[in-house]
One Martini backbone bead per residue (centre of mass of N, CA, C, O) as a GRO file, in nm:
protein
  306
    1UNK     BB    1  -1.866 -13.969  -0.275
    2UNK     BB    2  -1.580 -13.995  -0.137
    3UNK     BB    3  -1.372 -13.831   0.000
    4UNK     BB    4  -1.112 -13.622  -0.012
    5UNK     BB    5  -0.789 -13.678   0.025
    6UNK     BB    6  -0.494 -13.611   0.204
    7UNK     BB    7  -0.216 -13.475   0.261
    8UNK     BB    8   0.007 -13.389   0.441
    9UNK     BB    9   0.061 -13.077   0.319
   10UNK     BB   10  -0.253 -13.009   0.407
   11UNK     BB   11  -0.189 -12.963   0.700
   12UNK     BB   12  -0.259 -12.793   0.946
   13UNK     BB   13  -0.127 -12.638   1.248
   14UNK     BB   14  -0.380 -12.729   1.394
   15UNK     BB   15  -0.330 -13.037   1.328
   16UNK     BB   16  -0.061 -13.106   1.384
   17UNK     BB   17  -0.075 -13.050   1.685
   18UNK     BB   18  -0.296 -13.236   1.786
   19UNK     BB   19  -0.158 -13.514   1.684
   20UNK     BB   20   0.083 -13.460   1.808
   21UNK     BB   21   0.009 -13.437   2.097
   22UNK     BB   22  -0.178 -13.724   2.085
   23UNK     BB   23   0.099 -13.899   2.065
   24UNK     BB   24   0.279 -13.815   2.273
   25UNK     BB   25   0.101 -13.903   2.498
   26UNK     BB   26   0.069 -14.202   2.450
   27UNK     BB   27   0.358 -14.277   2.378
   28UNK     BB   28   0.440 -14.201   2.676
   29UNK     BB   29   0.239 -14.422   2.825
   30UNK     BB   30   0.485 -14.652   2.739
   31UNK     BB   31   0.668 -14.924   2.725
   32UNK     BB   32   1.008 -14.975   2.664
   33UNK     BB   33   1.049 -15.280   2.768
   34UNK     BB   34   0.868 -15.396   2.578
   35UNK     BB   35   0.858 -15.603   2.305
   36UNK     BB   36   0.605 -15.512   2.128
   37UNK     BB   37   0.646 -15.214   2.147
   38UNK     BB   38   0.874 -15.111   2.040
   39UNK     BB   39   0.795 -15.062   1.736
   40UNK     BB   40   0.531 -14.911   1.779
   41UNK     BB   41   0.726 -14.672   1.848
   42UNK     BB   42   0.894 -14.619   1.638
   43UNK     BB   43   0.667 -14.545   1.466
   44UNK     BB   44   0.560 -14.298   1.614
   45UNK     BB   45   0.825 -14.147   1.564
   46UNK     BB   46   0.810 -14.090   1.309
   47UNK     BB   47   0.578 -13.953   1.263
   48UNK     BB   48   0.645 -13.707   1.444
   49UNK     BB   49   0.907 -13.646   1.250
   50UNK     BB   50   0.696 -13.549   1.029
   51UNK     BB   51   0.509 -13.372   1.121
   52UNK     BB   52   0.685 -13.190   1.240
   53UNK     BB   53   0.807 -13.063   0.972
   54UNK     BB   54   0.530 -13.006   0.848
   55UNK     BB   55   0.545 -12.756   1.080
   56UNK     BB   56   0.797 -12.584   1.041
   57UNK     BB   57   0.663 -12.384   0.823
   58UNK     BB   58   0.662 -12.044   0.803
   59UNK     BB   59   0.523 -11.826   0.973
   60UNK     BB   60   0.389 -11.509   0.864
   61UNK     BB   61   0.394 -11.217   1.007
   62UNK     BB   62   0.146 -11.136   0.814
   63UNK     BB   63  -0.072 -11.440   0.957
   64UNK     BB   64  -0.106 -11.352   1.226
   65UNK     BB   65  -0.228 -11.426   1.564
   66UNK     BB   66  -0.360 -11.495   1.869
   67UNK     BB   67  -0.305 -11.803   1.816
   68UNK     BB   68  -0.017 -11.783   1.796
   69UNK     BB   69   0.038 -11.654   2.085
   70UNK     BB   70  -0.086 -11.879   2.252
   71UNK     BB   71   0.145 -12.106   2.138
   72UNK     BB   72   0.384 -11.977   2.263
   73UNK     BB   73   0.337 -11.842   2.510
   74UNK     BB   74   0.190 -11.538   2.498
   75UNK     BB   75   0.118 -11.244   2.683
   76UNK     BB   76  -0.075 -10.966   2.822
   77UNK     BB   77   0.049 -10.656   2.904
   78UNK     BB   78  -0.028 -10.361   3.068
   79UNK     BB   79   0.058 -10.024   3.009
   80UNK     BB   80   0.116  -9.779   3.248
   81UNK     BB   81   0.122  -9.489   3.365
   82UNK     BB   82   0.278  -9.282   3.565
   83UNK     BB   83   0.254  -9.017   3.768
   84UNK     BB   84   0.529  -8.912   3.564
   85UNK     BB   85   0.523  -8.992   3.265
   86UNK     BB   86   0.456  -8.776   3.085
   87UNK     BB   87   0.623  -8.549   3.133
   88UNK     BB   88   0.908  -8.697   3.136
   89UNK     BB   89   0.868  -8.790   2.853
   90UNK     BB   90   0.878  -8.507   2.705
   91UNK     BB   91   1.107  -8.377   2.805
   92UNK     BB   92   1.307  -8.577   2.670
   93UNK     BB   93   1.215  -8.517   2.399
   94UNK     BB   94   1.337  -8.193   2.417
   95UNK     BB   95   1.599  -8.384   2.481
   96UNK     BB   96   1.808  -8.242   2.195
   97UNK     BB   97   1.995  -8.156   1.956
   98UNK     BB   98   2.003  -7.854   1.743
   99UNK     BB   99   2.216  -7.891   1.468
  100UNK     BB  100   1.971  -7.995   1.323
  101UNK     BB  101   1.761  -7.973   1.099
  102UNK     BB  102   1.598  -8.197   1.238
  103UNK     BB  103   1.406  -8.029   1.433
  104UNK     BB  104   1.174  -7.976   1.631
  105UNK     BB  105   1.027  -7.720   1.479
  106UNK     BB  106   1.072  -7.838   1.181
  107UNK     BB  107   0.898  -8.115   1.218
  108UNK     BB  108   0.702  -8.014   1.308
  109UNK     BB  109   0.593  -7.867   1.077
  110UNK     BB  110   0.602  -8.118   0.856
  111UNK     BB  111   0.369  -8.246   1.033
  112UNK     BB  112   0.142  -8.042   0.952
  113UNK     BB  113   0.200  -8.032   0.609
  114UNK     BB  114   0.075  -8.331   0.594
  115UNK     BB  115  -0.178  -8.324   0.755
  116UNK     BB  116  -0.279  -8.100   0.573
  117UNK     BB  117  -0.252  -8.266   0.263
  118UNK     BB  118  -0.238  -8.594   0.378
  119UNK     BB  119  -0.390  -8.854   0.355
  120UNK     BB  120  -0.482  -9.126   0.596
  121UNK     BB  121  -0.565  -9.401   0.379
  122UNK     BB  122  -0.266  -9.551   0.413
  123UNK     BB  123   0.062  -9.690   0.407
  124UNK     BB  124   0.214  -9.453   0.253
  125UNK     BB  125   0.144  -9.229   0.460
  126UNK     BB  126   0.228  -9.362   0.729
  127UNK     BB  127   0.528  -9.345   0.609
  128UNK     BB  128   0.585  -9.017   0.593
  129UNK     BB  129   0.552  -8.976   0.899
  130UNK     BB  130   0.742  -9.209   0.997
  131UNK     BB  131   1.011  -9.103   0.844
  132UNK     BB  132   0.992  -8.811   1.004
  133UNK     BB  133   1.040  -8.917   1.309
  134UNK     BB  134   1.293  -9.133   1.240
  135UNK     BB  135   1.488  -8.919   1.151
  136UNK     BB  136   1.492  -8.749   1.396
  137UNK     BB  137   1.585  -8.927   1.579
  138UNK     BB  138   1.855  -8.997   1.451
  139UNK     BB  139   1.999  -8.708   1.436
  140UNK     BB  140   1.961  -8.653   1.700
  141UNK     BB  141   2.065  -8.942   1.858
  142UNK     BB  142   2.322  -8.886   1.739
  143UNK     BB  143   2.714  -8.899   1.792
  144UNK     BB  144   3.053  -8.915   1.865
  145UNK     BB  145   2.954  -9.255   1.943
  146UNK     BB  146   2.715  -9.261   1.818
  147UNK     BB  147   2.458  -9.441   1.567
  148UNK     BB  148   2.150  -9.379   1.408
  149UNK     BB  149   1.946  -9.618   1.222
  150UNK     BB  150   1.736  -9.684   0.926
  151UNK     BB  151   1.584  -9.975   0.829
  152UNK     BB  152   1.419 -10.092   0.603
  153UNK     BB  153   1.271 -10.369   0.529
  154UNK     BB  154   1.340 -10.604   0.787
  155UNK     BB  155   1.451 -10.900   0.806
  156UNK     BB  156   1.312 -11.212   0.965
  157UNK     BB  157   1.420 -11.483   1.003
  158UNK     BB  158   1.332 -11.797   1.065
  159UNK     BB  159   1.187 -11.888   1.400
  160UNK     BB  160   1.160 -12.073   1.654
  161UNK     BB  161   0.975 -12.192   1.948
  162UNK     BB  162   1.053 -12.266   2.250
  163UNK     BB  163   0.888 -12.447   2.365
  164UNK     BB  164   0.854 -12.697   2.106
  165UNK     BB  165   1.040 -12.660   1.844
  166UNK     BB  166   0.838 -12.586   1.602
  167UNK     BB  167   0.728 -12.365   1.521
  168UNK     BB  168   0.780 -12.105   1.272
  169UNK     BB  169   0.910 -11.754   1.197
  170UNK     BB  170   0.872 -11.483   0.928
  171UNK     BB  171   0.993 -11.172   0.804
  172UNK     BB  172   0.895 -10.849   0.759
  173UNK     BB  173   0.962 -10.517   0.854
  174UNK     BB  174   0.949 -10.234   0.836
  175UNK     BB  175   1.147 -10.149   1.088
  176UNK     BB  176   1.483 -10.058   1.206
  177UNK     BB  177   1.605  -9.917   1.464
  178UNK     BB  178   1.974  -9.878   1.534
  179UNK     BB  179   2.235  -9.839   1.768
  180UNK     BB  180   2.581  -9.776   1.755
  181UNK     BB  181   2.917  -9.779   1.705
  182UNK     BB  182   2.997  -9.552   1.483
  183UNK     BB  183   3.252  -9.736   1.334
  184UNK     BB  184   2.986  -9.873   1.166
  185UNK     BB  185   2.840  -9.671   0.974
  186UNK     BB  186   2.911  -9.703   0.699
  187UNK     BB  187   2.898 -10.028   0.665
  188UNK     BB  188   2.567  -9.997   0.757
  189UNK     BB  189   2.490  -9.829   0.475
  190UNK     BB  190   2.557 -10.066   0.329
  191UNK     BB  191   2.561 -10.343   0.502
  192UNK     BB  192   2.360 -10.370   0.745
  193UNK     BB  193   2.283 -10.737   0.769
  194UNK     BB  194   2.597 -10.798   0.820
  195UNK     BB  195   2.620 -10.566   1.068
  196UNK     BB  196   2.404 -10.683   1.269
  197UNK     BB  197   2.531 -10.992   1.269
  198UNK     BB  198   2.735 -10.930   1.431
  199UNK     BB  199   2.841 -11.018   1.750
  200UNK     BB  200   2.990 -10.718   1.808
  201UNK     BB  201   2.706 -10.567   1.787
  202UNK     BB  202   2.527 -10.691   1.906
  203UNK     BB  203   2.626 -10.620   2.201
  204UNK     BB  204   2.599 -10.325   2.180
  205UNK     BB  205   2.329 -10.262   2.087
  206UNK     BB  206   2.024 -10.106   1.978
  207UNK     BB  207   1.651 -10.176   1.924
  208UNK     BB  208   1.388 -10.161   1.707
  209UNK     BB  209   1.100 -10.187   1.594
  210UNK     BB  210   0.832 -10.107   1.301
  211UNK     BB  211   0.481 -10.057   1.203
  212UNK     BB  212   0.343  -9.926   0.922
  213UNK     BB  213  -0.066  -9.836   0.978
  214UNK     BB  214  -0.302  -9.803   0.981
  215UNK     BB  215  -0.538  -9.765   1.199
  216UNK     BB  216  -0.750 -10.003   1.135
  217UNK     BB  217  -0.491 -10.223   1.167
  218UNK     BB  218  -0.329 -10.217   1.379
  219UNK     BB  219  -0.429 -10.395   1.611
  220UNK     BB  220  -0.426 -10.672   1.394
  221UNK     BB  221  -0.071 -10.642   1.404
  222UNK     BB  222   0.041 -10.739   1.698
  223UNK     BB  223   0.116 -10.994   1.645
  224UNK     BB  224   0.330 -10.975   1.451
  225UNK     BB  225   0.555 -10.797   1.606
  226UNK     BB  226   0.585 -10.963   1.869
  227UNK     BB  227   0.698 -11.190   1.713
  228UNK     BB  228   0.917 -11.032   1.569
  229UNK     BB  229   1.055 -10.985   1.849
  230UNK     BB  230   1.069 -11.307   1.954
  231UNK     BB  231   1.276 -11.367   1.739
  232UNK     BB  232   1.501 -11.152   1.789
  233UNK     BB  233   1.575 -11.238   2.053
  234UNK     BB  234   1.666 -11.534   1.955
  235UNK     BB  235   1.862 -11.451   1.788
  236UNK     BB  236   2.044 -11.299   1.984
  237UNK     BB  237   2.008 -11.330   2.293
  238UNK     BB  238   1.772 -11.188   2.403
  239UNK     BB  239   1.522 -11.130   2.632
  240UNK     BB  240   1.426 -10.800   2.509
  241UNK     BB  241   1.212 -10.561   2.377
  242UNK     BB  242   1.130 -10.286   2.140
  243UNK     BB  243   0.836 -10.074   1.990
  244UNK     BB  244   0.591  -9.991   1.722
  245UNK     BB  245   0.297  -9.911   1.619
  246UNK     BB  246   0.189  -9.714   1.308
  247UNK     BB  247   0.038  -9.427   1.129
  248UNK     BB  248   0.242  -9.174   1.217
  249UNK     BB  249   0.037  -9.030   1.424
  250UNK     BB  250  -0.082  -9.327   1.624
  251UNK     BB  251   0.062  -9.478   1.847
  252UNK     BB  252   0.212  -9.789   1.979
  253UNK     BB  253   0.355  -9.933   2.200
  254UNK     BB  254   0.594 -10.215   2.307
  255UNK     BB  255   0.702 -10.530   2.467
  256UNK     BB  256   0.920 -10.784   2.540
  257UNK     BB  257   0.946 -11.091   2.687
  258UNK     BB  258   1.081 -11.343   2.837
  259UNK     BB  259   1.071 -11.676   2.956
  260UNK     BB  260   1.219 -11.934   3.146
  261UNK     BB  261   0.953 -12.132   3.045
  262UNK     BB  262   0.876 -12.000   2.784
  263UNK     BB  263   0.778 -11.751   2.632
  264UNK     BB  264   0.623 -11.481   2.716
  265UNK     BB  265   0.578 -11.114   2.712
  266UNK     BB  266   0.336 -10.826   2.642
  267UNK     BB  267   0.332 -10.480   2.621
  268UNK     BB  268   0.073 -10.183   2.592
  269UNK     BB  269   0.006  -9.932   2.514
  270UNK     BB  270  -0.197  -9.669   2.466
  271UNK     BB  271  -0.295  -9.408   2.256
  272UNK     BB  272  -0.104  -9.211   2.057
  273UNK     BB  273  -0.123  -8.883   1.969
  274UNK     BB  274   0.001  -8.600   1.797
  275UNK     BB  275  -0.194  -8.411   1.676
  276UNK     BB  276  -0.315  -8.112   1.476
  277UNK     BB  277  -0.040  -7.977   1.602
  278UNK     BB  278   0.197  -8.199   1.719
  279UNK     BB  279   0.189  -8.165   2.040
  280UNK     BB  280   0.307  -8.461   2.129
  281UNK     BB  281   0.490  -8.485   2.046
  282UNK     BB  282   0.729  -8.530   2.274
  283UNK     BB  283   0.597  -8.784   2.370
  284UNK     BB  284   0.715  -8.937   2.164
  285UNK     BB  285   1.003  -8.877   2.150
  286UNK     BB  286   1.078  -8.967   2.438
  287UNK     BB  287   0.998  -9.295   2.404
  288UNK     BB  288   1.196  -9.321   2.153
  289UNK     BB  289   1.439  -9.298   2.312
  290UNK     BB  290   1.377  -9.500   2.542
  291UNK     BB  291   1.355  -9.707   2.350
  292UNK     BB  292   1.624  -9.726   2.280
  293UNK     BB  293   1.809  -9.703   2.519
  294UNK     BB  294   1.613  -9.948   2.597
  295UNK     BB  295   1.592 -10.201   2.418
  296UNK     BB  296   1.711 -10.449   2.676
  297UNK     BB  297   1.528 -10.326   2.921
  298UNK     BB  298   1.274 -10.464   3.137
  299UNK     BB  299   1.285 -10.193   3.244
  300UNK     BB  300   1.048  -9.888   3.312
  301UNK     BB  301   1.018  -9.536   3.347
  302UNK     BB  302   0.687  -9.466   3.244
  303UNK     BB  303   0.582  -9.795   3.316
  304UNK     BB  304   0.339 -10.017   3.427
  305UNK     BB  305   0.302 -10.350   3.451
  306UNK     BB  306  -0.074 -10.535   3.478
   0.00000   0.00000   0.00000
């Protein structure tokens, strides 16, 4: 029997950039000014802007790969520790309101708790301790004029790669934590991704994504955040953003970084664990409030990008 004929959506994205690939240089090296050609350039334009079509379609944050950051030109640089980068970050985690509930010392204990009683071996239970990490850091680090919010399970809507202008990109991300001026808890709280779409919001305020992970698999979504990290700087006309990957035990930071010529830079922390009792949090907390205090600026306070 002759082989079973394919549809044009039956073609992969990797078919599909070959294809429009070896289209696009062809076409490119054709006169366009001779009479025969021209016909033939016209028809080859048409197939092009229809492959195009077919490859829009958008590749979600959960099947990315290391092959998607290879086609977007996202290129990977290590974050090293600065030679007072731990201490210093340390010391910062423990530079917090204490009128909040969840104190330092509330916090490490309610995570000694967790960790002594709740199995670690699903993404249930890392968002346990994910929830009360990232509520610590909400509560102690909002005040008098800034308010900063945890927002689950947060879409980022589908969005081109800029180098080509095809392949794009959507999905949910576990959290966003955004940081923004107080007069907008109310509304962000009723309705986050309205007021987090203003105009007006966009410019003041700071975020970070987190992904959270059991350990085995955490690697293996790097590529997930990183994209959509990539994505939602495009969404706001951000340069670079920061965010983390975790099983809340666990932690990976990252940041993204644009580039000029299209497609951009991330780097990665190695990990960093809370410990048997806790006693790191203080250094995962200095992290997040700097990233989060500074999640759109390229400067690193406590690491160099190599």
């Amino acid at each position: 029997m002759p082989p079973q004929k394919r549809k044009l959506s039956d073609l992969s994205t990797p078919d599909v950039t070959n294809i429009t690939g070896a289209l696009f240089t062809f076409t490119e090296g054709l006169d366009e000014n001779d009479e025969g050609t021209k016909p033939l350039l016209e028809d080859f334009r048409r197939i092009l802007q229809k492959l195009r079509v077919t490859a829009a379609q958008p590749t979600s944050f959960s099947s990315a790969t290391k092959d998607d950051l290879n086609r977007a030109k996202i290129f990977f640089q290590n974050l090293e520790w600065k030679e007072d980068g731990k201490v210093s970050a340390a010391e910062h985690g423990l530079f917090a309101k204490t009128n909040s509930f969840l104190s330092f010392e509330n916090t490490q204990t309610m995570i000694s708790i967790i960790l002594s009683h709740v199995p670690q071996v699903n993404e249930m239970a890392s968002r346990m301790l994910t929830d009360l990490v990232l509520l610590h850091l909400a509560s102690t680090h909002s005040d008098e004029t800034e308010a900063v919010t945890v927002i689950p399970d947060y879409t980022v809507m589908k969005t081109k790669t800029t180098f080509d202008g095809i392949h794009s990109y959507g999905g949910v991300m576990d959290y966003l934590v955004a940081k923004y001026p107080k007069e907008y808890s109310n509304a962000m709280l009723c309705d986050p991704i309205s007021i987090l779409e203003r105009e007006s919001i966009t410019e003041k305020r700071q975020s970070n994504i987190f992904e959270a992970k059991n350990l085995a698999s955490m690697r293996d979504n790097i590529a997930q955040v990183v994209l959509a990290a990539a994505a939602t700087c495009q969404q706001e006309g951000k340069k670079c953003t920061r965010g983390a990957l975790t099983d809340g035990n666990t932690w990976i930071f990252f940041t993204y970084s644009q580039v000029d010529s299209g497609g951009g830079n991330y780097g990665l922390t190695a990990e960093i664990t809370l410990g048997e009792h806790a006693e790191r949090l203080p250094l995962i907390l200095g992290l997040l409030r700097d990233w989060l205090d500074n999640a759109h600026d390229p400067n690193l306070q406590y690491f160099n990008a190599v």
